[in-house]
DNA sequence: ATTGGCACTCAGGGCAGACGAGTGCCAGCG
DNA sequence: CGCTGGCACTCGTCTGCCCTGAGTGCCAAT
């Protein structure tokens, strides 16, 4: 078990290491922090911390560096959020106000966050799983093409072009629209998907339009699935290159994860938030996602029942207190703006 | 003036340097290429090439490296495209076939290209400046929100949510729709934008709906502008990290350009294509775009009059013959698929 | 439990020497 | 006149070496 002072030593090591990027020795700790004990005492504490695998020495005669486990303890038991300055809060507020629609708001959010922290910022689209389909619209482009548009009552729009096998005429489109609209309009996403699945399961009728209806229904179903699945908005990948020395290996796994999105979605989905809605995933904890040298911090935000996360992706050696405070503050503003929007309906 | 053999020496230097990433000396040239002359002769040629600033020596006693100007001469006067293998062609074809709508096709294209070349791949959306508005649709979400959807006859769809000042009811929406649809439907993008500008220029009437119409018209106009402006699809940014040693400085300007898009759009817009539709921009030629250590190669592709580019972004020291061949081949397939689509209408 | 002292380790910087790849130049040859 | 072999020279890189200093672990004393 680590003593109270031991924890303070760990705190000092984490803080100094994050700041200086250099292994920190017992001497520099007593210099920079008012422990009131000698370096030798600190050394004894450090030996204990090392036994617990909270810190490690890169080579025999050198200062200590926190291990992933050390960061974990730091975040869970020691660190307190470093509140944002009022200037920072004001910057967020002015950056986010006057946003247009949801897309615009999220883009601004992610930019604000990356600017604030210098890390890669990530915002999950609010999940619309609970939304209802308010509208389906079909636009005939002539020939065998139809643009299929689905709108939910939360204002999400998805659109896709269906390329049919044969030609259709305007009146066909109207018929198809009526059929499919009846199936999904006013229903929840899940119900809509189910209704379409039921339709596709029925045996084919000989009707000329049957094939068309099926083809279009399949597209609609895909679009509904898209609402159900989450999406990400990101910004700040260029900052990774500047922090490159923070990553022992290459940053290309990170860039891949950013490009893939799926990995990050899974990762953010699996992270467990504390009672404040904050969550961290540190270094090797991300190993199965190919991000063993990176950390992710997230904060939940809420939009009228819908629920999603904003987060940061950066080196394991990041400033957790500031970054956690930043995601929390941004999530907070985002929730508020979305709620105001909601009321404005 | 450089002799014929001088050019062949330049070719050898470029090819070897691209392959080995090391300055190439006179000796290794006679070893690897069948020049039939001695190293001393090559040295004389190299001295001339250096006088013309086509190659340079990193330090006094070391092999030569092509300058940007050298790459330029190589591309313009020496290099011949290295045709793709049939396996590669087959890979492209199978990768692109069975694409869904335009978005899907372009995403596949850009993935194919990055996989083929190992560089960052870029595809410009075909320009829809000449398209006509075929449809505007308004979906009332209740309260003061309307989703504004614009569809062109080329199948592009743009959608945005308008948040109005006051509440509107269903019948208002119908009125607004009629007004605006009359303004833009069937017209070209440019005409539509103009018509809306004219509307906004008229003095306000006292009509209750006038403000609503104006607000919505402004949104429609923005959406039309979006059709006019180009957009990019990209893939492969992670490859940059792997090639990082190819860039003397940091790769962060490149990542920024990728995230910005605007820079790349401008750059690709300014590049001048040869009679084959191919264009290159090498190293310092991109200096004003902050990409002095990068090169871009592009190939035009055509979709029934609409015209855009596919390209690659990579280090100056790239394999131009292969990359040019790759963009040309991919552009070729893309044109063909788009034309088939067109016919299928 | 804390401390000062001490021996020990080891990364990093500086220096010198050897090596070798590569050059420029020149005189000679066909 | 172009090509060639030869040769002296340059200079970056590698290697081994030493030294320094930061930092450690341990121990006996308080």
XYZ file of C-alpha atoms (C1' of nucleotides) in Angstrom:
750
model
C 0.000 0.000 0.000
C 1.263 3.415 -0.885
C 1.502 6.067 1.816
C -0.135 9.458 1.552
C 3.192 11.108 0.862
C 3.872 8.398 -1.670
C 0.838 9.535 -3.585
C 2.027 13.112 -3.441
C 5.364 12.013 -4.825
C 3.550 10.264 -7.644
C 1.602 13.435 -8.289
C 4.830 15.418 -8.436
C 6.371 12.933 -10.844
C 3.377 12.947 -13.155
C 3.058 16.708 -13.147
C 6.735 17.374 -13.683
C 7.093 14.705 -16.307
C 4.122 15.976 -18.283
C 5.577 19.443 -18.129
C 9.239 18.797 -18.832
C 9.091 15.581 -20.817
C 12.062 14.332 -18.890
C 12.444 11.623 -16.276
C 12.240 13.237 -12.872
C 14.720 12.540 -10.107
C 14.459 12.745 -6.344
C 16.501 15.912 -6.234
C 14.373 17.899 -8.636
C 11.277 16.880 -6.696
C 12.476 18.380 -3.427
C 13.592 21.454 -5.351
C 10.312 22.071 -7.124
C 7.849 20.912 -4.499
C 7.793 21.838 -0.821
C 7.877 18.378 0.676
C 9.910 19.343 3.729
C 11.869 16.117 3.585
C 15.180 15.233 2.017
C 15.877 13.687 -1.338
C 16.827 10.405 0.291
C 13.372 10.096 1.795
C 11.811 10.748 -1.567
C 14.038 8.051 -2.957
C 12.646 5.569 -0.470
C 9.118 6.497 -1.487
C 10.061 6.171 -5.111
C 11.396 2.695 -4.496
C 8.000 1.739 -3.068
C 6.164 3.300 -5.993
C 8.379 1.371 -8.330
C 7.582 -1.834 -6.480
C 3.908 -1.144 -7.115
C 4.698 -0.522 -10.788
C 3.388 3.000 -10.672
C 6.660 4.454 -11.905
C 9.645 3.071 -13.716
C 13.187 4.098 -14.565
C 14.103 4.167 -18.266
C 17.647 3.165 -17.297
C 19.451 2.393 -14.091
C 20.717 5.822 -13.263
C 17.993 8.113 -14.298
C 14.877 9.697 -12.955
C 11.482 8.038 -12.931
C 8.653 8.108 -15.372
C 5.037 7.217 -14.601
C 3.789 3.908 -15.936
C 0.328 3.602 -17.454
C -0.778 2.236 -14.117
C 0.743 5.290 -12.486
C -1.270 7.612 -14.681
C -4.349 5.588 -13.854
C -3.837 6.041 -10.112
C -3.049 9.694 -10.682
C -6.285 10.237 -12.554
C -8.456 8.146 -10.239
C -7.113 9.023 -6.841
C -4.955 12.111 -6.966
C -5.736 14.552 -9.697
C -8.280 17.272 -9.351
C -9.651 18.979 -12.413
C -7.900 22.213 -13.196
C -10.803 24.584 -13.746
C -10.761 26.653 -16.911
C -9.982 30.320 -16.747
C -12.857 32.684 -17.326
C -11.137 33.758 -20.530
C -11.245 30.180 -21.735
C -14.895 29.855 -20.818
C -15.689 33.051 -22.616
C -13.800 31.800 -25.667
C -15.849 28.612 -25.766
C -19.102 30.475 -25.371
C -18.407 32.981 -28.092
C -17.097 30.262 -30.359
C -20.239 28.192 -30.041
C -22.935 30.807 -30.010
C -24.705 31.669 -33.246
C -24.189 28.192 -34.580
C -26.438 27.140 -37.380
C -27.750 23.613 -37.528
C -26.466 20.572 -35.678
C -23.636 19.880 -38.105
C -22.364 23.380 -37.740
C -22.586 23.291 -33.966
C -20.622 20.076 -33.733
C -17.929 21.317 -36.073
C -17.514 24.413 -33.969
C -17.430 22.355 -30.827
C -14.683 20.125 -32.046
C -12.647 23.089 -33.237
C -13.057 24.846 -29.915
C -11.881 21.772 -28.104
C -8.814 21.196 -30.214
C -7.861 24.826 -29.940
C -8.316 24.748 -26.192
C -6.265 21.653 -25.561
C -3.960 21.266 -28.517
C -5.078 17.677 -28.834
C -7.141 15.823 -31.370
C -10.759 16.525 -30.527
C -13.649 14.180 -31.159
C -17.370 14.701 -30.883
C -19.873 11.904 -31.226
C -23.066 12.750 -32.995
C -25.911 12.564 -30.556
C -27.515 9.185 -30.890
C -30.822 9.359 -32.640
C -31.847 5.848 -31.880
C -34.925 7.116 -30.112
C -35.941 9.554 -32.801
C -39.007 9.061 -34.949
C -39.198 9.229 -38.687
C -41.077 12.363 -39.526
C -40.817 12.294 -43.254
C -39.652 10.338 -46.243
C -39.269 12.072 -49.538
C -38.491 10.724 -52.992
C -37.166 12.834 -55.795
C -37.229 11.303 -59.221
C -34.195 12.302 -61.216
C -35.587 10.806 -64.389
C -34.761 7.387 -65.770
C -34.008 4.839 -63.120
C -32.751 7.079 -60.349
C -34.485 8.190 -57.224
C -33.063 10.258 -54.412
C -34.330 8.847 -51.149
C -34.463 11.308 -48.268
C -35.322 10.414 -44.693
C -35.906 13.027 -42.003
C -36.353 12.461 -38.266
C -38.248 14.618 -35.826
C -34.926 15.529 -34.243
C -33.898 17.145 -37.494
C -31.427 14.600 -38.791
C -31.535 14.119 -42.533
C -30.074 11.282 -44.509
C -30.073 11.039 -48.240
C -29.005 8.482 -50.756
C -29.494 7.834 -54.423
C -31.177 4.607 -55.450
C -30.284 3.230 -58.833
C -33.070 0.943 -59.965
C -32.992 -1.821 -62.506
C -35.559 -0.438 -64.856
C -37.076 2.890 -65.728
C -39.792 4.303 -63.565
C -42.211 7.114 -64.200
C -43.415 9.877 -61.973
C -46.603 8.136 -60.952
C -44.686 5.028 -59.948
C -42.614 7.124 -57.618
C -45.743 8.471 -55.980
C -47.043 4.963 -55.443
C -43.773 3.762 -53.981
C -43.619 6.771 -51.727
C -47.105 6.134 -50.413
C -46.276 2.511 -49.684
C -43.069 3.172 -47.875
C -44.183 6.307 -46.084
C -47.036 4.300 -44.596
C -44.507 1.797 -43.322
C -42.175 4.129 -41.482
C -43.578 7.616 -40.985
C -44.215 8.463 -37.363
C -42.461 5.353 -36.161
C -39.222 4.989 -34.259
C -36.031 4.029 -36.032
C -36.113 0.492 -34.728
C -39.740 -0.035 -35.657
C -39.133 1.333 -39.120
C -36.254 -1.038 -39.712
C -38.399 -3.905 -38.493
C -41.339 -2.949 -40.672
C -39.098 -2.930 -43.717
C -37.581 -6.247 -42.768
C -41.110 -7.669 -42.554
C -41.928 -6.302 -45.966
C -38.805 -7.789 -47.507
C -39.635 -11.122 -45.906
C -42.989 -11.431 -47.656
C -42.951 -13.428 -50.890
C -42.657 -11.414 -54.064
C -45.864 -10.470 -55.712
C -45.928 -10.405 -59.462
C -46.608 -6.699 -59.345
C -44.451 -4.610 -61.616
C -43.660 -2.174 -58.843
C -42.913 -4.766 -56.231
C -39.234 -4.939 -57.127
C -38.949 -1.190 -57.055
C -40.580 -0.974 -53.659
C -38.238 -3.599 -52.311
C -35.160 -1.903 -53.683
C -36.146 1.457 -52.288
C -37.189 -0.005 -48.960
C -33.777 -1.551 -48.615
C -32.187 1.847 -49.099
C -34.485 3.436 -46.555
C -33.575 0.745 -44.109
C -29.888 1.427 -44.621
C -30.464 5.085 -43.981
C -32.313 4.318 -40.779
C -29.433 2.127 -39.671
C -27.171 5.044 -40.258
C -29.156 7.106 -37.788
C -28.842 4.367 -35.309
C -25.120 4.044 -35.664
C -23.012 6.832 -34.334
C -20.765 9.109 -36.242
C -17.850 11.276 -35.298
C -16.632 14.755 -36.036
C -12.945 15.327 -35.516
C -10.362 18.044 -35.728
C -6.741 18.687 -34.912
C -4.977 15.719 -36.441
C -2.160 18.066 -37.412
C -1.370 18.587 -33.762
C -0.261 14.975 -33.575
C 2.661 15.649 -35.850
C 3.847 18.405 -33.577
C 3.647 16.140 -30.549
C 5.229 13.332 -32.375
C 8.118 12.896 -29.997
C 5.547 11.988 -27.356
C 4.928 8.748 -29.141
C 7.690 6.241 -29.003
C 6.595 4.532 -32.172
C 4.964 6.123 -35.135
C 1.833 8.204 -35.090
C 0.455 6.300 -38.022
C -1.762 4.023 -35.899
C -3.357 7.148 -34.509
C -3.891 8.628 -37.938
C -5.375 5.349 -39.037
C -7.754 5.311 -36.116
C -8.759 8.850 -36.955
C -9.399 7.952 -40.547
C -11.196 4.751 -39.668
C -13.491 6.241 -37.048
C -14.920 2.818 -36.304
C -12.100 2.022 -33.913
C -12.594 5.240 -32.019
C -16.332 4.716 -31.895
C -15.877 1.303 -30.357
C -13.308 2.572 -27.928
C -15.414 5.511 -26.831
C -18.378 3.218 -26.565
C -16.615 0.869 -24.192
C -15.199 3.474 -21.852
C -16.920 3.653 -18.485
C -17.781 7.067 -17.154
C -17.606 8.133 -13.532
C -20.465 9.871 -11.741
C -19.471 13.159 -13.365
C -19.711 11.654 -16.830
C -15.935 11.693 -17.283
C -13.961 8.740 -18.529
C -10.322 8.078 -19.323
C -8.589 5.297 -21.119
C -4.868 5.267 -20.725
C -2.090 3.812 -22.843
C -2.046 0.039 -22.793
C -5.681 -0.014 -21.794
C -6.222 0.852 -25.460
C -3.940 -1.864 -26.682
C -6.661 -3.884 -28.328
C -7.501 -0.838 -30.393
C -3.954 -0.399 -31.592
C -3.537 2.729 -29.535
C -1.218 1.519 -26.815
C 0.678 4.790 -26.699
C -2.328 7.036 -26.614
C -4.902 8.137 -24.119
C -8.479 9.165 -24.588
C -10.478 11.322 -22.238
C -14.178 11.832 -22.728
C -17.095 13.570 -21.166
C -20.729 12.640 -21.660
C -23.140 15.217 -22.864
C -26.876 15.010 -22.987
C -29.318 16.258 -25.503
C -32.847 15.635 -24.351
C -32.479 11.991 -23.654
C -30.094 11.398 -26.501
C -26.676 10.888 -25.109
C -23.210 10.974 -26.543
C -19.633 11.915 -25.833
C -17.033 14.505 -26.572
C -13.437 13.528 -26.175
C -9.776 14.038 -26.781
C -7.158 11.767 -28.222
C -3.537 12.423 -27.314
C -0.323 11.001 -25.976
C -0.419 9.008 -22.743
C 1.709 11.736 -21.296
C -0.955 14.395 -21.428
C -2.179 16.975 -18.969
C -5.163 15.068 -17.605
C -6.438 17.659 -15.127
C -6.655 20.364 -17.800
C -7.931 18.110 -20.511
C -10.612 16.546 -18.365
C -11.740 19.995 -17.299
C -11.817 21.090 -20.929
C -13.942 18.211 -22.186
C -16.275 18.632 -19.260
C -16.705 22.337 -19.886
C -17.248 21.878 -23.594
C -19.690 19.032 -23.026
C -21.526 21.265 -20.625
C -21.896 24.098 -23.136
C -22.901 21.670 -25.811
C -25.626 20.152 -23.652
C -26.951 23.570 -22.857
C -27.058 24.735 -26.431
C -28.790 21.578 -27.552
C -31.352 21.968 -24.801
C -32.026 25.561 -25.759
C -32.511 24.382 -29.303
C -34.900 21.792 -28.070
C -36.972 24.338 -26.216
C -37.028 26.612 -29.232
C -39.040 24.026 -31.090
C 22.136 22.741 -72.595
C 22.092 19.222 -71.306
C 23.146 16.393 -73.615
C 21.003 13.379 -74.312
C 23.172 11.234 -72.087
C 23.011 13.937 -69.471
C 19.268 13.474 -69.374
C 19.695 9.742 -69.023
C 22.030 10.338 -66.122
C 19.412 12.570 -64.540
C 16.870 9.832 -65.045
C 19.156 7.340 -63.362
C 19.728 9.677 -60.439
C 16.037 10.336 -59.948
C 15.087 6.692 -60.224
C 17.808 5.450 -57.916
C 17.284 8.190 -55.397
C 13.563 7.556 -55.230
C 14.241 3.901 -54.724
C 17.096 3.968 -52.250
C 16.535 7.294 -50.525
C 20.247 7.884 -50.646
C 22.384 10.305 -52.636
C 23.595 8.521 -55.728
C 27.205 8.584 -56.831
C 28.809 8.156 -60.238
C 30.017 4.688 -59.396
C 26.665 3.258 -58.427
C 25.189 4.672 -61.631
C 27.567 2.768 -63.898
C 26.981 -0.308 -61.768
C 23.216 -0.235 -61.904
C 22.648 1.148 -65.372
C 24.211 -0.010 -68.612
C 25.670 3.286 -69.789
C 28.714 1.787 -71.445
C 30.915 4.608 -70.228
C 33.099 4.998 -67.175
C 32.302 6.615 -63.889
C 34.545 9.557 -64.748
C 32.429 10.368 -67.758
C 29.295 10.230 -65.656
C 30.993 12.579 -63.272
C 31.512 15.099 -66.037
C 27.851 14.875 -66.954
C 26.919 15.283 -63.343
C 29.005 18.434 -63.113
C 26.994 19.859 -66.020
C 23.694 18.828 -64.446
C 24.759 20.510 -61.258
C 25.592 23.678 -63.182
C 22.047 23.672 -64.488
C 20.762 23.170 -60.940
C 19.070 19.931 -61.794
C 20.957 18.034 -59.124
C 22.829 19.003 -56.026
C 25.245 17.449 -53.555
C 24.154 17.480 -49.902
C 27.820 17.797 -48.951
C 31.103 18.008 -50.800
C 31.962 14.375 -50.950
C 28.705 12.662 -51.453
C 26.448 11.568 -54.241
C 23.904 13.777 -55.911
C 20.263 14.341 -55.223
C 17.742 15.775 -57.685
C 16.592 19.328 -57.069
C 12.968 20.306 -57.491
C 13.955 21.634 -60.886
C 15.505 18.270 -61.628
C 12.285 16.458 -60.809
C 10.458 18.916 -63.028
C 12.705 18.163 -66.018
C 12.436 14.477 -65.237
C 8.671 14.604 -65.292
C 8.374 16.888 -68.312
C 11.077 15.575 -70.599
C 12.281 12.202 -69.488
C 9.819 10.087 -67.632
C 7.388 7.815 -69.302
C 4.408 6.534 -67.416
C 4.940 3.123 -65.986
C 1.832 1.295 -67.070
C -0.078 -0.568 -64.400
C 0.063 -4.299 -64.262
C -3.042 -6.138 -65.320
C -3.417 -7.288 -61.729
C -3.532 -3.696 -60.619
C -6.071 -2.825 -63.266
C -8.199 -5.739 -62.231
C -7.958 -4.634 -58.623
C -9.196 -1.169 -59.479
C -12.041 -2.497 -61.552
C -13.274 -4.922 -58.929
C -12.873 -2.328 -56.232
C -15.006 0.196 -58.041
C -17.677 -1.944 -59.544
C -20.977 -2.334 -57.721
C -20.631 1.091 -56.188
C -23.801 2.635 -54.894
C -24.370 6.314 -55.317
C -21.834 8.997 -56.121
C -20.571 9.349 -52.563
C -19.901 5.674 -52.348
C -18.146 5.601 -55.699
C -15.824 8.432 -54.765
C -14.962 6.904 -51.418
C -14.063 3.669 -53.137
C -12.036 5.518 -55.708
C -9.977 7.336 -53.175
C -9.363 4.151 -51.224
C -8.311 2.309 -54.333
C -5.877 5.047 -55.194
C -4.269 5.234 -51.788
C -3.938 1.487 -51.667
C -2.404 1.430 -55.116
C 0.174 4.107 -54.502
C 0.678 4.277 -50.773
C 0.179 8.019 -50.932
C -2.545 10.312 -49.743
C -5.287 10.166 -52.346
C -7.643 12.983 -53.187
C -10.736 13.051 -55.357
C -12.544 16.240 -56.227
C -16.285 16.005 -56.375
C -17.393 16.530 -59.923
C -18.329 20.142 -60.296
C -22.042 20.629 -60.442
C -21.908 24.236 -61.442
C -23.807 23.412 -64.595
C -26.454 21.327 -62.905
C -30.052 22.429 -62.616
C -32.176 22.491 -59.528
C -34.714 19.759 -59.930
C -36.390 19.952 -56.592
C -36.614 21.822 -53.344
C -38.281 20.204 -50.399
C -39.179 21.564 -46.984
C -39.866 19.394 -44.006
C -41.433 21.072 -41.044
C -40.072 19.669 -37.810
C -42.637 21.512 -35.761
C -42.060 24.787 -33.971
C -39.642 27.068 -35.716
C -37.536 24.531 -37.565
C -37.569 23.580 -41.186
C -35.267 21.171 -42.955
C -34.417 22.626 -46.329
C -33.465 20.094 -48.970
C -32.193 20.945 -52.433
C -31.744 18.349 -55.166
C -30.104 18.808 -58.561
C -30.819 16.880 -61.720
C -27.351 15.341 -61.414
C -28.453 13.748 -58.176
C -26.596 15.887 -55.692
C -28.522 16.545 -52.517
C -27.829 19.199 -49.951
C -29.709 19.634 -46.729
C -29.661 22.093 -43.899
C -31.869 22.985 -40.987
C -33.292 26.486 -40.823
C -34.063 27.839 -37.390
C -36.607 30.616 -37.767
C -37.355 33.443 -35.427
C -40.966 32.600 -34.794
C -43.246 29.619 -35.001
C -44.626 28.579 -38.314
C -47.463 26.255 -39.158
C -47.788 23.640 -41.817
C -49.650 25.852 -44.256
C -46.990 28.554 -43.970
C -44.411 26.035 -44.988
C -46.403 25.143 -48.073
C -46.632 28.791 -49.042
C -42.945 29.370 -48.541
C -42.180 26.278 -50.529
C -44.303 27.422 -53.430
C -42.626 30.828 -53.451
C -39.119 29.551 -53.382
C -39.655 26.567 -55.639
C -40.950 28.959 -58.290
C -37.750 30.929 -57.943
C -35.248 28.152 -58.434
C -36.759 24.927 -59.745
C -35.570 24.041 -63.215
C -32.951 26.733 -63.194
C -29.187 26.464 -63.132
C -27.271 26.961 -59.917
C -26.047 30.370 -60.917
C -29.494 31.550 -61.967
C -31.002 30.278 -58.753
C -28.493 32.160 -56.643
C -29.174 35.280 -58.672
C -32.935 34.927 -58.358
C -32.631 34.688 -54.597
C -30.299 37.665 -54.456
C -32.901 39.629 -56.411
C -35.586 38.580 -53.976
C -33.514 39.602 -50.994
C -32.813 42.949 -52.629
C -36.480 43.890 -52.852
C -37.766 45.999 -49.990
C -39.492 44.100 -47.221
C -43.182 43.809 -47.515
C -45.209 43.904 -44.354
C -46.342 40.373 -45.007
C -46.074 38.081 -42.039
C -44.373 35.415 -44.077
C -41.955 37.720 -45.805
C -39.317 37.320 -43.116
C -39.669 33.576 -43.186
C -39.306 33.467 -46.947
C -36.211 35.603 -46.769
C -34.618 33.473 -44.080
C -35.295 30.270 -45.947
C -34.214 31.735 -49.264
C -30.903 32.662 -47.731
C -30.386 29.071 -46.650
C -31.280 27.760 -50.082
C -28.798 30.155 -51.586
C -26.083 28.875 -49.278
C -26.855 25.344 -50.285
C -26.631 26.253 -53.951
C -23.270 27.875 -53.323
C -22.158 24.651 -51.801
C -22.922 22.837 -55.034
C -20.932 25.368 -56.897
C -17.898 25.076 -54.702
C -15.911 21.921 -54.932
C -15.385 19.386 -52.249
C -12.803 16.737 -51.661
C -12.742 13.142 -50.556
C -9.469 11.960 -49.138
C -7.836 8.880 -47.735
C -4.475 7.620 -46.620
C -3.269 10.332 -44.289
C -1.779 7.620 -42.097
C 0.672 6.784 -44.875
C 2.299 10.154 -44.313
C 3.493 9.128 -40.886
C 5.179 6.103 -42.364
C 6.936 8.214 -44.963
C 7.811 10.821 -42.488
C 11.525 10.633 -43.037
C 10.855 11.812 -46.579
C 9.980 15.202 -45.228
C 12.812 17.205 -43.837
C 10.549 19.239 -41.612
C 7.410 18.094 -39.951
C 4.423 16.552 -41.649
C 2.085 18.787 -39.757
C 1.676 21.301 -42.611
C 0.525 18.412 -44.750
C -1.940 17.215 -42.145
C -3.212 20.734 -41.823
C -3.702 21.029 -45.540
C -5.570 17.742 -45.487
C -7.802 18.912 -42.698
C -8.328 22.327 -44.242
C -9.163 21.080 -47.711
C -9.406 24.655 -48.954
C -5.680 24.843 -49.549
C -5.679 21.660 -51.555
C -8.680 22.767 -53.554
C -6.944 25.981 -54.509
C -3.752 24.174 -55.334
C -5.457 21.573 -57.475
C -7.438 24.297 -59.135
C -4.343 26.192 -60.171
C -2.411 23.269 -61.575
C -2.167 23.194 -65.344
C -2.816 19.897 -67.055
C -1.001 18.629 -70.128
C -2.787 17.267 -73.176
C -3.325 13.966 -71.388
C -5.047 15.683 -68.502
C -2.104 15.049 -66.179
C -0.573 17.707 -63.992
C 2.219 17.789 -61.429
C 3.247 20.342 -58.904
C 6.598 19.744 -57.342
C 8.122 20.824 -54.073
C 8.822 24.527 -53.960
C 6.255 25.120 -56.649
C 3.797 24.569 -53.802
C 5.579 26.935 -51.489
C 2.770 29.466 -51.387
C 0.498 26.711 -50.140
C 2.820 25.782 -47.318
C 3.672 22.520 -48.981
C 7.220 23.167 -50.110
C 8.323 19.621 -49.376
C 5.438 17.908 -51.044
C 4.336 17.110 -54.541
C 0.912 16.721 -56.004
C 0.059 14.798 -59.132
C -3.403 14.923 -60.610
C -5.365 13.598 -63.514
C -8.515 15.133 -64.908
C -11.593 13.054 -65.208
C -14.757 13.868 -67.011
C -18.316 13.166 -66.175
C -20.555 14.301 -68.995
C -19.284 17.803 -69.229
C -18.647 18.153 -65.532
C -14.981 18.027 -64.920
C -12.826 17.450 -61.919
C -9.585 15.907 -60.746
C -8.225 12.974 -58.873
C -4.822 13.324 -57.341
C -2.130 12.255 -54.968
C -0.256 14.140 -52.310
C 3.133 12.863 -51.265
C 6.776 13.659 -50.717
C 8.681 15.439 -53.478
C 10.752 12.325 -53.735
C 7.968 10.141 -55.081
C 7.725 7.679 -57.897
C 6.243 9.969 -60.527
C 5.966 7.477 -63.385
C 3.988 5.002 -61.309
C 1.907 7.594 -59.539
C 1.014 9.450 -62.711
C 0.028 6.178 -64.318
C -2.075 5.325 -61.286
C -4.003 8.569 -61.185
C -4.555 8.370 -64.921
C -5.855 4.840 -64.719
C -8.135 5.572 -61.811
C -9.421 8.751 -63.444
C -10.114 6.711 -66.512
C -12.183 4.123 -64.671
C -13.997 6.825 -62.795
C -14.930 8.644 -65.988
C -16.189 5.445 -67.483
C -18.311 4.516 -64.504
C -19.813 7.968 -64.327
C -20.625 7.833 -68.016
C -22.279 4.468 -67.666
C -24.319 5.908 -64.851
C -25.248 8.773 -67.051
C -26.457 6.491 -69.809
C -28.429 4.429 -67.323
C -30.616 7.387 -66.632
C 11.080 7.110 10.095
C 14.432 10.210 8.356
C 18.808 11.677 6.950
C 23.577 12.516 5.149
C 27.119 10.093 3.088
C 29.111 7.173 -0.235
C 29.974 3.961 -3.843
C 28.127 2.720 -8.123
C 25.813 2.949 -12.687
C 25.194 4.631 -17.001
C 23.552 7.934 -20.791
C 25.398 11.540 -23.303
C 28.816 14.677 -25.010
C 33.274 15.563 -26.785
C 37.349 14.095 -29.126
C 40.506 11.585 -32.192
C 41.416 8.444 -35.616
C 40.277 5.302 -39.365
C 37.436 4.448 -43.182
C 35.471 4.998 -47.458
C 32.375 6.899 -50.716
C 32.572 10.272 -53.782
C 34.414 14.273 -56.086
C 37.332 17.348 -59.270
C 40.981 17.551 -62.127
C 44.452 16.194 -65.324
C 47.170 13.912 -68.615
C 46.854 10.470 -72.063
C 44.479 7.757 -75.576
C 41.632 6.655 -79.703
C 37.085 16.134 -79.136
C 35.108 12.907 -76.134
C 36.346 9.360 -73.050
C 39.144 7.195 -69.565
C 42.119 5.827 -65.637
C 44.483 7.656 -62.024
C 45.178 10.383 -58.112
C 44.863 13.689 -54.484
C 41.516 15.614 -51.664
C 37.204 16.323 -48.970
C 34.265 15.243 -45.556
C 30.510 12.635 -43.360
C 30.121 8.561 -40.636
C 31.569 5.067 -37.545
C 34.168 3.522 -33.705
C 36.328 3.541 -29.466
C 37.543 6.186 -25.591
C 37.211 9.110 -21.724
C 34.904 12.144 -18.782
C 31.129 14.227 -16.549
C 27.091 14.468 -13.954
C 22.657 13.152 -12.711
C 20.632 9.885 -10.262
C 20.324 5.663 -7.725
C 20.566 2.111 -3.734
C 22.251 1.140 0.535
C 23.859 1.866 5.161
C 24.992 3.595 9.486
C 23.704 7.322 12.424
C 20.189 10.254 14.451
